[in-house]
């Protein structure tokens, strides 16, 4: 079964970054998108403090496949506006930038500011994603992560906020239909811990609840970051209306 990816909000017309900036001085692939079978697992697994092994194994394989496809089909303004906006791995984007290869980063409109400033600006952007409200997000750092990572809490947009399988379904919808790649908490983070940006609270590598996603904003062009935010807004607004969790 195939599903058509929703066209990018920035598919045509001038760069939106001429009108809107992520940081201010004041403070689909064309055609059919690849579609896997639904992720099945323990649908009511809220009593578990970690993702069930069957869901984690299947999602890990699909995540690895999505990373490869994002490298082959990256978002590039004006050239490949329906490509995948890869916000999953900073290292991948930084390597492609060094070689001048597109990946959301090889564009002539680089974002202003340091990775830490980009992370804080992204948290603010997510917090006002819907105008009167937004997404709970925090900047995170830790061994193996480095600066520029943002942790998003999206459980309220899942079919079942307490289900790991529903997290997998939300992640798959992001990448297959909307062309936004984040790292799902169900497959775990890298080695070590992550800490909140104020440094006061350490958290384990594996998430203890469904609905947590990790994004890296370092190394991306501003056009890629804003397009990723627009695509995410489109998807999550539809989910809000669908589930009535306003």
PDB file of N, CA and C in Angstrom, residues 14 16 22 30 32 50 64 69 82 96 102 112 121 132-133 144 160 178 193 197 202 208 218 236:
ATOM      1  N   UNK A  14       8.890  32.388  -3.154  1.00  0.00           N
ATOM      2  CA  UNK A  14      10.156  32.833  -2.579  1.00  0.00           C
ATOM      3  C   UNK A  14      10.401  32.200  -1.226  1.00  0.00           C
ATOM      4  N   UNK A  16      10.663  31.534   2.484  1.00  0.00           N
ATOM      5  CA  UNK A  16       9.925  32.127   3.594  1.00  0.00           C
ATOM      6  C   UNK A  16      10.850  32.806   4.578  1.00  0.00           C
ATOM      7  N   UNK A  22      14.056  32.253  12.158  1.00  0.00           N
ATOM      8  CA  UNK A  22      14.018  31.427  13.354  1.00  0.00           C
ATOM      9  C   UNK A  22      14.650  32.165  14.522  1.00  0.00           C
ATOM     10  N   UNK A  30       8.778  13.418  -5.030  1.00  0.00           N
ATOM     11  CA  UNK A  30       7.673  13.393  -5.977  1.00  0.00           C
ATOM     12  C   UNK A  30       7.136  11.997  -6.158  1.00  0.00           C
ATOM     13  N   UNK A  32       4.730   8.639  -5.148  1.00  0.00           N
ATOM     14  CA  UNK A  32       4.179   7.965  -3.982  1.00  0.00           C
ATOM     15  C   UNK A  32       5.245   7.758  -2.930  1.00  0.00           C
ATOM     16  N   UNK A  50       9.480   0.886  29.668  1.00  0.00           N
ATOM     17  CA  UNK A  50      10.282   0.961  28.453  1.00  0.00           C
ATOM     18  C   UNK A  50       9.497   0.339  27.316  1.00  0.00           C
ATOM     19  N   UNK A  64      16.199   3.194  10.733  1.00  0.00           N
ATOM     20  CA  UNK A  64      17.439   3.095   9.967  1.00  0.00           C
ATOM     21  C   UNK A  64      17.158   3.229   8.472  1.00  0.00           C
ATOM     22  N   UNK A  69      16.922   6.744   3.450  1.00  0.00           N
ATOM     23  CA  UNK A  69      16.100   7.379   2.423  1.00  0.00           C
ATOM     24  C   UNK A  69      16.204   8.906   2.497  1.00  0.00           C
ATOM     25  N   UNK A  82       9.975  18.632  -1.922  1.00  0.00           N
ATOM     26  CA  UNK A  82       9.216  17.556  -1.290  1.00  0.00           C
ATOM     27  C   UNK A  82      10.121  16.519  -0.635  1.00  0.00           C
ATOM     28  N   UNK A  96      27.423  16.117   5.698  1.00  0.00           N
ATOM     29  CA  UNK A  96      27.014  16.485   4.353  1.00  0.00           C
ATOM     30  C   UNK A  96      27.313  17.957   4.083  1.00  0.00           C
ATOM     31  N   UNK A 102      23.482  18.552  -0.287  1.00  0.00           N
ATOM     32  CA  UNK A 102      22.245  18.934   0.383  1.00  0.00           C
ATOM     33  C   UNK A 102      21.849  17.918   1.435  1.00  0.00           C
ATOM     34  N   UNK A 112      21.300  31.847  11.738  1.00  0.00           N
ATOM     35  CA  UNK A 112      22.169  32.653  12.578  1.00  0.00           C
ATOM     36  C   UNK A 112      22.256  32.015  13.957  1.00  0.00           C
ATOM     37  N   UNK A 121      15.856  28.872  20.282  1.00  0.00           N
ATOM     38  CA  UNK A 121      14.904  29.478  19.357  1.00  0.00           C
ATOM     39  C   UNK A 121      13.880  28.455  18.877  1.00  0.00           C
ATOM     40  N   UNK A 132      -1.885  30.158  19.701  1.00  0.00           N
ATOM     41  CA  UNK A 132      -2.316  30.260  21.093  1.00  0.00           C
ATOM     42  C   UNK A 132      -1.761  29.138  21.961  1.00  0.00           C
ATOM     43  N   UNK A 133      -0.989  28.278  21.400  1.00  0.00           N
ATOM     44  CA  UNK A 133      -0.413  27.170  22.148  1.00  0.00           C
ATOM     45  C   UNK A 133       0.598  26.460  21.273  1.00  0.00           C
ATOM     46  N   UNK A 144      27.504  12.212  23.943  1.00  0.00           N
ATOM     47  CA  UNK A 144      27.071  11.675  22.670  1.00  0.00           C
ATOM     48  C   UNK A 144      26.044  12.520  21.956  1.00  0.00           C
ATOM     49  N   UNK A 160      -3.337   6.752  21.019  1.00  0.00           N
ATOM     50  CA  UNK A 160      -3.376   6.400  22.434  1.00  0.00           C
ATOM     51  C   UNK A 160      -2.135   6.999  23.092  1.00  0.00           C
ATOM     52  N   UNK A 178       4.434  13.327   5.838  1.00  0.00           N
ATOM     53  CA  UNK A 178       4.797  14.737   5.943  1.00  0.00           C
ATOM     54  C   UNK A 178       6.267  15.021   5.674  1.00  0.00           C
ATOM     55  N   UNK A 193      23.551  10.021  29.271  1.00  0.00           N
ATOM     56  CA  UNK A 193      22.302  10.631  29.702  1.00  0.00           C
ATOM     57  C   UNK A 193      22.070  11.924  28.957  1.00  0.00           C
ATOM     58  N   UNK A 197      18.340  21.898  29.778  1.00  0.00           N
ATOM     59  CA  UNK A 197      19.283  22.958  29.452  1.00  0.00           C
ATOM     60  C   UNK A 197      19.735  23.752  30.668  1.00  0.00           C
ATOM     61  N   UNK A 202      19.032  15.043  35.421  1.00  0.00           N
ATOM     62  CA  UNK A 202      19.549  14.030  34.520  1.00  0.00           C
ATOM     63  C   UNK A 202      18.467  12.997  34.247  1.00  0.00           C
ATOM     64  N   UNK A 208      10.975   6.587  29.590  1.00  0.00           N
ATOM     65  CA  UNK A 208      10.104   5.767  30.428  1.00  0.00           C
ATOM     66  C   UNK A 208       8.640   5.929  30.063  1.00  0.00           C
ATOM     67  N   UNK A 218      21.041  21.720  14.862  1.00  0.00           N
ATOM     68  CA  UNK A 218      22.361  22.227  14.496  1.00  0.00           C
ATOM     69  C   UNK A 218      22.724  21.765  13.089  1.00  0.00           C
ATOM     70  N   UNK A 236       0.353  18.039  13.265  1.00  0.00           N
ATOM     71  CA  UNK A 236      -0.134  18.030  14.644  1.00  0.00           C
ATOM     72  C   UNK A 236      -1.460  18.764  14.784  1.00  0.00           C
TER      73      UNK A 236
END
